[in-house]
Structure formats: C-alpha cells, structure tokens
Short mmCIF file of C-alpha atoms in Angstrom, two decimals:
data_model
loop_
_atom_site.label_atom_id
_atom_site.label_comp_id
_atom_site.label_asym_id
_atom_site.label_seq_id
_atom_site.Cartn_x
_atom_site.Cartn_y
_atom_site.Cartn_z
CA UNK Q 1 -15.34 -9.16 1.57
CA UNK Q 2 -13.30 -5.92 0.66
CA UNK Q 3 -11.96 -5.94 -2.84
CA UNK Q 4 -10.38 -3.36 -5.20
CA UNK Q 5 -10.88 -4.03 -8.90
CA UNK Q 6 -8.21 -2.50 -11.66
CA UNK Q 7 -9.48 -3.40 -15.05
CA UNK Q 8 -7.39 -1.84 -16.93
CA UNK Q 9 -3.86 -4.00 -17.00
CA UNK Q 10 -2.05 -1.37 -19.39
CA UNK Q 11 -2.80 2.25 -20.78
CA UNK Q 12 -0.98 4.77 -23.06
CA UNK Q 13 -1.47 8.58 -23.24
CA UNK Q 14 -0.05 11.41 -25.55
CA UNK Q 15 1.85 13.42 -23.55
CA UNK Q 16 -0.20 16.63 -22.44
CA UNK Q 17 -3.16 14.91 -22.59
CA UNK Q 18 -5.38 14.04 -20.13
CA UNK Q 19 -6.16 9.84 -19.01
CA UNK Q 20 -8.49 7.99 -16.82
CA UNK Q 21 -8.01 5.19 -14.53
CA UNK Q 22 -10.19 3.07 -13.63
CA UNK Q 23 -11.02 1.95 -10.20
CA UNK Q 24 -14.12 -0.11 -8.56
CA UNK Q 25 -13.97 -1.11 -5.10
CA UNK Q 26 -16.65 -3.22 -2.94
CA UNK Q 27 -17.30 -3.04 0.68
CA UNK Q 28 -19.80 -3.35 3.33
CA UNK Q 29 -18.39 -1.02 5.59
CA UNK Q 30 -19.76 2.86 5.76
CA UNK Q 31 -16.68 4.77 6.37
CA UNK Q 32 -13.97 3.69 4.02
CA UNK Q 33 -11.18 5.79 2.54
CA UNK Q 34 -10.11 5.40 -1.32
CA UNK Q 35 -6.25 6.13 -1.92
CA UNK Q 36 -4.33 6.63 -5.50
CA UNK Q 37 -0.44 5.20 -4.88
CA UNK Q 38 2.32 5.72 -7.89
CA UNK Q 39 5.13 3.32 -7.66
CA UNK Q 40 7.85 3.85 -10.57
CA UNK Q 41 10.11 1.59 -12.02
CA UNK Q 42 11.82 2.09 -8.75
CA UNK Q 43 9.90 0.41 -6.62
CA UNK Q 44 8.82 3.22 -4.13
CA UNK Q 45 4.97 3.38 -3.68
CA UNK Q 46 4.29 7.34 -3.87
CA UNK Q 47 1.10 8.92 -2.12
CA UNK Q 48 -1.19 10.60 -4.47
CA UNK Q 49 -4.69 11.50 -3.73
CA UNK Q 50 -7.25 10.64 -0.96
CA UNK Q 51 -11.09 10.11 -1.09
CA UNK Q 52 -13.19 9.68 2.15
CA UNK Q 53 -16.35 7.68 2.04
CA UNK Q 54 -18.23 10.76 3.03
CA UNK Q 55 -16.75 13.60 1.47
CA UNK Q 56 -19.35 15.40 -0.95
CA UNK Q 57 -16.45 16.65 -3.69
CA UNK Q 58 -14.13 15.40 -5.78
CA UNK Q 59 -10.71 14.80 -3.83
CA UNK Q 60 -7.96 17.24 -6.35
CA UNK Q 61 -4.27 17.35 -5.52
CA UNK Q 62 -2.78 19.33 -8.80
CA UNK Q 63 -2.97 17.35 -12.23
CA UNK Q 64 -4.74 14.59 -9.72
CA UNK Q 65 -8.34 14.54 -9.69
CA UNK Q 66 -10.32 11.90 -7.88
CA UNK Q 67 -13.83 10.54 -9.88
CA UNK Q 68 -15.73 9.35 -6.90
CA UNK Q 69 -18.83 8.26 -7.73
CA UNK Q 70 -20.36 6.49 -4.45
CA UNK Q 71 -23.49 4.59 -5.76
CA UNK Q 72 -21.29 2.82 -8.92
CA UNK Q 73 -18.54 2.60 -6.04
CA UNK Q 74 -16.15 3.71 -8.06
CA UNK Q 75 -12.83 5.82 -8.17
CA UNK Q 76 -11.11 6.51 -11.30
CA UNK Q 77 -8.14 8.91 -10.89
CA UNK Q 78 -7.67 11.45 -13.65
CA UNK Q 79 -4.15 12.53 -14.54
CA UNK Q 80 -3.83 16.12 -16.88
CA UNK Q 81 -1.37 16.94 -19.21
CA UNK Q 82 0.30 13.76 -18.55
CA UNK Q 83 3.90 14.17 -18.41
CA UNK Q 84 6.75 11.83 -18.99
CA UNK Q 85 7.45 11.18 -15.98
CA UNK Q 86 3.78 9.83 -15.17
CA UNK Q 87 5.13 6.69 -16.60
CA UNK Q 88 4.61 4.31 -13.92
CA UNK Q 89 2.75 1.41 -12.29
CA UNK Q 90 -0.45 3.16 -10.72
CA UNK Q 91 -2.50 1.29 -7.58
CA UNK Q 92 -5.71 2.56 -6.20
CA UNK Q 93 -6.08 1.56 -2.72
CA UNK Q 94 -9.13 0.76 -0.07
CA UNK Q 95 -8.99 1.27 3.76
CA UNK Q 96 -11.60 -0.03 5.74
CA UNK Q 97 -11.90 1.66 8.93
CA UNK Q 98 -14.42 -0.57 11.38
CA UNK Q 99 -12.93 1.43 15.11
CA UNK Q 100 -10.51 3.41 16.06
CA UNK Q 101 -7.98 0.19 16.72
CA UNK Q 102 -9.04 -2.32 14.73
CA UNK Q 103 -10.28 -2.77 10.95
CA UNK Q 104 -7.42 -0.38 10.14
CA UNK Q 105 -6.64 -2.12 6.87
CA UNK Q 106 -5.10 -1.47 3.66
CA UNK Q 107 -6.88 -3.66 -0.03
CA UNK Q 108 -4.69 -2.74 -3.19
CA UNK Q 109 -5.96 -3.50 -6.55
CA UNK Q 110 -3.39 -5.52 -9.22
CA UNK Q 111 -2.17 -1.90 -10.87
CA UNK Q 112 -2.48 -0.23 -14.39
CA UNK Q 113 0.64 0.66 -16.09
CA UNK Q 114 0.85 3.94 -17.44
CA UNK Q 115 2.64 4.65 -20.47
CA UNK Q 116 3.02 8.33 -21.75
CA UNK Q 117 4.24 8.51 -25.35
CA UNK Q 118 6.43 11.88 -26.38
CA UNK Y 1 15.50 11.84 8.60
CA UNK Y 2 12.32 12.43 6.83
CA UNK Y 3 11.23 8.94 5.17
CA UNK Y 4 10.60 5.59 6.05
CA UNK Y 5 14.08 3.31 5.76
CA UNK Y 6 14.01 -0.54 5.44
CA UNK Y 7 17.36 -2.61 6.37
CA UNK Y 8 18.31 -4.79 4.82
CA UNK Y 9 17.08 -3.48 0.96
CA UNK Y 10 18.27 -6.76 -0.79
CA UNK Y 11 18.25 -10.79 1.10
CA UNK Y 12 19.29 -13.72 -0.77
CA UNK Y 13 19.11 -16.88 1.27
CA UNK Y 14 18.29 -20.26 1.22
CA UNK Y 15 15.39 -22.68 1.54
CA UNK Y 16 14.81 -23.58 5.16
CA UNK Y 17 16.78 -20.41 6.74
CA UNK Y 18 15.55 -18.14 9.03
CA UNK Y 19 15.46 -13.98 7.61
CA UNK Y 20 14.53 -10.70 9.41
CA UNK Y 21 13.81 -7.36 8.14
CA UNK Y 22 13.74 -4.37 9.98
CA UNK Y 23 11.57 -0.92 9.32
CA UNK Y 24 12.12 2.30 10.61
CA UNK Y 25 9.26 4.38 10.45
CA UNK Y 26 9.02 8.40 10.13
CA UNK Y 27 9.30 9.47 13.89
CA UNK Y 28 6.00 10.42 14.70
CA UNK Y 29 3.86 7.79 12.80
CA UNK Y 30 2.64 5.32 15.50
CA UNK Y 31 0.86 2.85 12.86
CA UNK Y 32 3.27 0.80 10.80
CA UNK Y 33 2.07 -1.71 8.47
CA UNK Y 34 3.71 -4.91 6.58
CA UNK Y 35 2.90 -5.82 3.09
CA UNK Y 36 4.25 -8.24 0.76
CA UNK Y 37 4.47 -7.50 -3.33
CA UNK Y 38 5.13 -10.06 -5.93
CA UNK Y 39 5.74 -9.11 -9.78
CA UNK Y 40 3.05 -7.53 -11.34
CA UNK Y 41 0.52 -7.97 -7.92
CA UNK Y 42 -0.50 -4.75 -5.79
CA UNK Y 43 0.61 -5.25 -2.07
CA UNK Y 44 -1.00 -7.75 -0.01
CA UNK Y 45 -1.66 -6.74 4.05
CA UNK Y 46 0.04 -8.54 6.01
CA UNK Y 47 -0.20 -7.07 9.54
CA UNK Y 48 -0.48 -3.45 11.47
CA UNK Y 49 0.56 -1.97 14.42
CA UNK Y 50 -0.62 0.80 16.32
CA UNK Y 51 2.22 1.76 18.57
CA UNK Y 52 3.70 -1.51 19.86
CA UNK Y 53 0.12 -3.49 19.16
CA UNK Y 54 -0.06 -5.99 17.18
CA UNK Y 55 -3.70 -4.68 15.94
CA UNK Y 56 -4.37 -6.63 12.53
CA UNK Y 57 -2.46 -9.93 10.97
CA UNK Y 58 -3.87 -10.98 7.93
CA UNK Y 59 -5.61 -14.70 7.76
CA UNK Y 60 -2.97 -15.54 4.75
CA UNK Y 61 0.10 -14.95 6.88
CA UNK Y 62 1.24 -18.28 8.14
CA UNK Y 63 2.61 -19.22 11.50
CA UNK Y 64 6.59 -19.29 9.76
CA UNK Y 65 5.74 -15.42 9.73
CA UNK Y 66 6.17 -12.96 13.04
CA UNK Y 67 6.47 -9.57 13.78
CA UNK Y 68 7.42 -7.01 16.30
CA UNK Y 69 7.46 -3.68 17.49
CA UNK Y 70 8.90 -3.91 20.47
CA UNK Y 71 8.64 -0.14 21.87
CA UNK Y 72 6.21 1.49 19.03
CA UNK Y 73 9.15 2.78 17.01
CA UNK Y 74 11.53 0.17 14.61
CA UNK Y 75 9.33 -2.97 13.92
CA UNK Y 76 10.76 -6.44 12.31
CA UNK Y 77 9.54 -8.82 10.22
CA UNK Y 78 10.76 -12.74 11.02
CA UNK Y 79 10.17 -15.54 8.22
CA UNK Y 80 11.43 -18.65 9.95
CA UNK Y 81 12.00 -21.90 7.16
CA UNK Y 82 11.88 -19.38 4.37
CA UNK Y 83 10.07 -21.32 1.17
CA UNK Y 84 11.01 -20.46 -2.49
CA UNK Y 85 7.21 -19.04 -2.35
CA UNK Y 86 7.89 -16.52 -0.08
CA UNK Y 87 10.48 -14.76 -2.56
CA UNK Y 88 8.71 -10.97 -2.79
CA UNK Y 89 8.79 -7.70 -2.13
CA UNK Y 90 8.35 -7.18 1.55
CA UNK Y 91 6.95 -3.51 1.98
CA UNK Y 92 6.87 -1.40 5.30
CA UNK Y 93 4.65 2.09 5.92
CA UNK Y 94 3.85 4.28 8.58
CA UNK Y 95 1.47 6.65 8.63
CA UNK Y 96 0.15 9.04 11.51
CA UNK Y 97 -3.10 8.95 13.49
CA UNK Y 98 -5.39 11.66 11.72
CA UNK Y 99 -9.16 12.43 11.55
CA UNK Y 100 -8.34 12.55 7.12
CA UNK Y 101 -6.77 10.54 4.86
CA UNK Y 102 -4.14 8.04 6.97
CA UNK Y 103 -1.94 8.23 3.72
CA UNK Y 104 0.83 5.80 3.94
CA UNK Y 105 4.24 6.55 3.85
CA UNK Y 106 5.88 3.65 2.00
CA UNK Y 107 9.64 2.47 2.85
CA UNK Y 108 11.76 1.14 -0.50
CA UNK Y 109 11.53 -2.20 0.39
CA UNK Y 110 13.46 -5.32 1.09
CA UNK Y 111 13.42 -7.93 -1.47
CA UNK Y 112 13.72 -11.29 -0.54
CA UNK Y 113 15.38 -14.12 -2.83
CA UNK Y 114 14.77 -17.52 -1.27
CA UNK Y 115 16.56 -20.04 -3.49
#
C-alpha cells in the first residue's frame, strides 16, 4: 500500500525564521519520487521541490530544502526565513512509478497549515 | 496561454443530475490527471492519462464517474446521478513526460455543490 503521512495538522513560525515539516511516506516500490505542493488560501496547488528515490543529495530550490532521509523514509521540507506569504496549506506528495505507462500515480498526505506570525 | 485552465470554476446542481468538467492542459503536457479535494483532505487520485489513454482509474472511483480525453489534449470529467457526497474540489494537472521530477502543473479547480 502507498501512503503519505503528515503529522503535523498545524504549525506557526516567527517570521525570518526557519521551520520543518514533517513528512513520512511508505512504499514497496524502488523508484518513487517525493514532491512538496503549496496551495494558499486560494486554492491553487503550487509546485515546490522534488526528491527522486535515488538521488544521493538533498533536493534545494531557494528557501526550499528537501530532508530526505531514505532508510526512516522520510521527507521533511525545510522553509528559511519564512516569510508572510509562506502562510499556506502545505502537502507533500508520493509518485510511484512501476513502468513507463502504468503505476504513474500521485498519494498526497492530509496537509500542515503553516502559519507565519509578523 | 501558459497554465492549466478548468471550465467551469464553480457547479451548483442538484441530487440526481448529470455534471461535466472540462480541463485544458498546458500544450505540451501529454499526462493529465484528475483528483478530487474535500475540506481539510490532500487530493485523492482519481484517474491519469497519458495522451488520450486512459492509463490509471483509481479503485474508489465509482461507475457514476467517467472520463475522457478524446484526442490527448482537453480531457472531461462526467459524474452522472451526482450524490450530495460527491460535493468537492475536483482538481486537474498536467505535467510533461521527463526522465526528473514529473512535477504537476495544477489547474484552479472546479468546485462542485451537489445539493
């Protein structure tokens, strides 16, 4: 069974200050790719970061950093100097990848909300 | 255009009607997936295509539920005898065929009222 676990229903952070999310994830499959999706209070789901199964370092895309650690299969995204506008609903994501045309599946986790205080 | 658009963005309708959705996805992005998102829940899979296959439909969709792609571009999404329990977020992506990441390219959604 594929399954994305978000423990963390709510979190605040000072503004300019760094926060962890927490993400655990449990497959069976040996190429999988881990995904970190924003959505605001808008409702669009915004691409952040992207961890492959067998990439050796850290995904980083800016203040986004990527806390893969394989054997504890888990994949906490780190946000720096969290800004105001960081406040938002936060999803890590699994995709399975069994073949090229099938298996090509998306697991979301339940979300953190992210709160950054002035 | 340079995102992915859903039509119609808000459906109210009742119990026992018929609703379709339509997603257009970024030009030249031949997957395009279908989730659904209720309050406070992370998207559910519902089904994938890879051009105009049907690849992937998730065991919870039921049989009321139907989708196309008819020529690997626009794709709709059919609920036929809509149920109050299918009120939710209905959420299209697209995303291109790479060796990396496969990020997803989400649409803004059409939200579904079934009263």
């Amino acid at each position: 069974a594929q399954k994305i676990t978000q423990t963390q229903p709510g979190m605040f952070v000072q503004e300019k200050e760094a926060v962890t999310l927490d993400c655990t994830y449990d497959t069976s499959d040996q190429s999988y790719g881990l995904f970190w999706y924003k959505q605001p209070s808008s409702g669009e789901m915004i691409f952040l970061i992207y961890q492959g199964s067998y990439d050796e370092q850290n995904a980083t895309e800016g203040r986004y950093s990527l806390n893969f650690q394989k054997a504890r299969k888990s994949a906490n995204l780190v946000i720096s100097a969290s800004q105001l506008g960081d406040s938002a609903m936060y999803f890590c994501a699994m995709r399975t990848f069994v073949g090229e045309n099938t298996g090509n599946q998306f697991y979301f986790g339940t979300g953190t909300s992210l709160t950054v205080i002035p | 255009d340079t995102g992915v658009s859903q039509n119609p963005r808000h459906k109210i309708t009742k119990r026992g009607q018929n609703v379709t959705f339509r997603c257009d996805p970024i030009s030249e992005h031949n997957r395009l997936y279908w989730y659904r998102q209720t309050l406070g829940q992370g998207p559910e899979f519902l089904t994938y295509f890879q051009n105009e296959a049907q690849l992937e439909k998730s065991r919870l969709l039921s049989d009321r539920f139907s989708a196309e792609r008819p020529k690997g571009s626009f794709s709709t999404l059919e609920i036929q005898r809509t149920e109050q329990g299918d009120s939710a977020m209905y959420l299209c992506a697209s995303s291109r065929r790479l060796a990396g990441g496969n990020e997803q390219f989400f649409g803004p959604g059409t939200r579904l009222t079934v009263l």
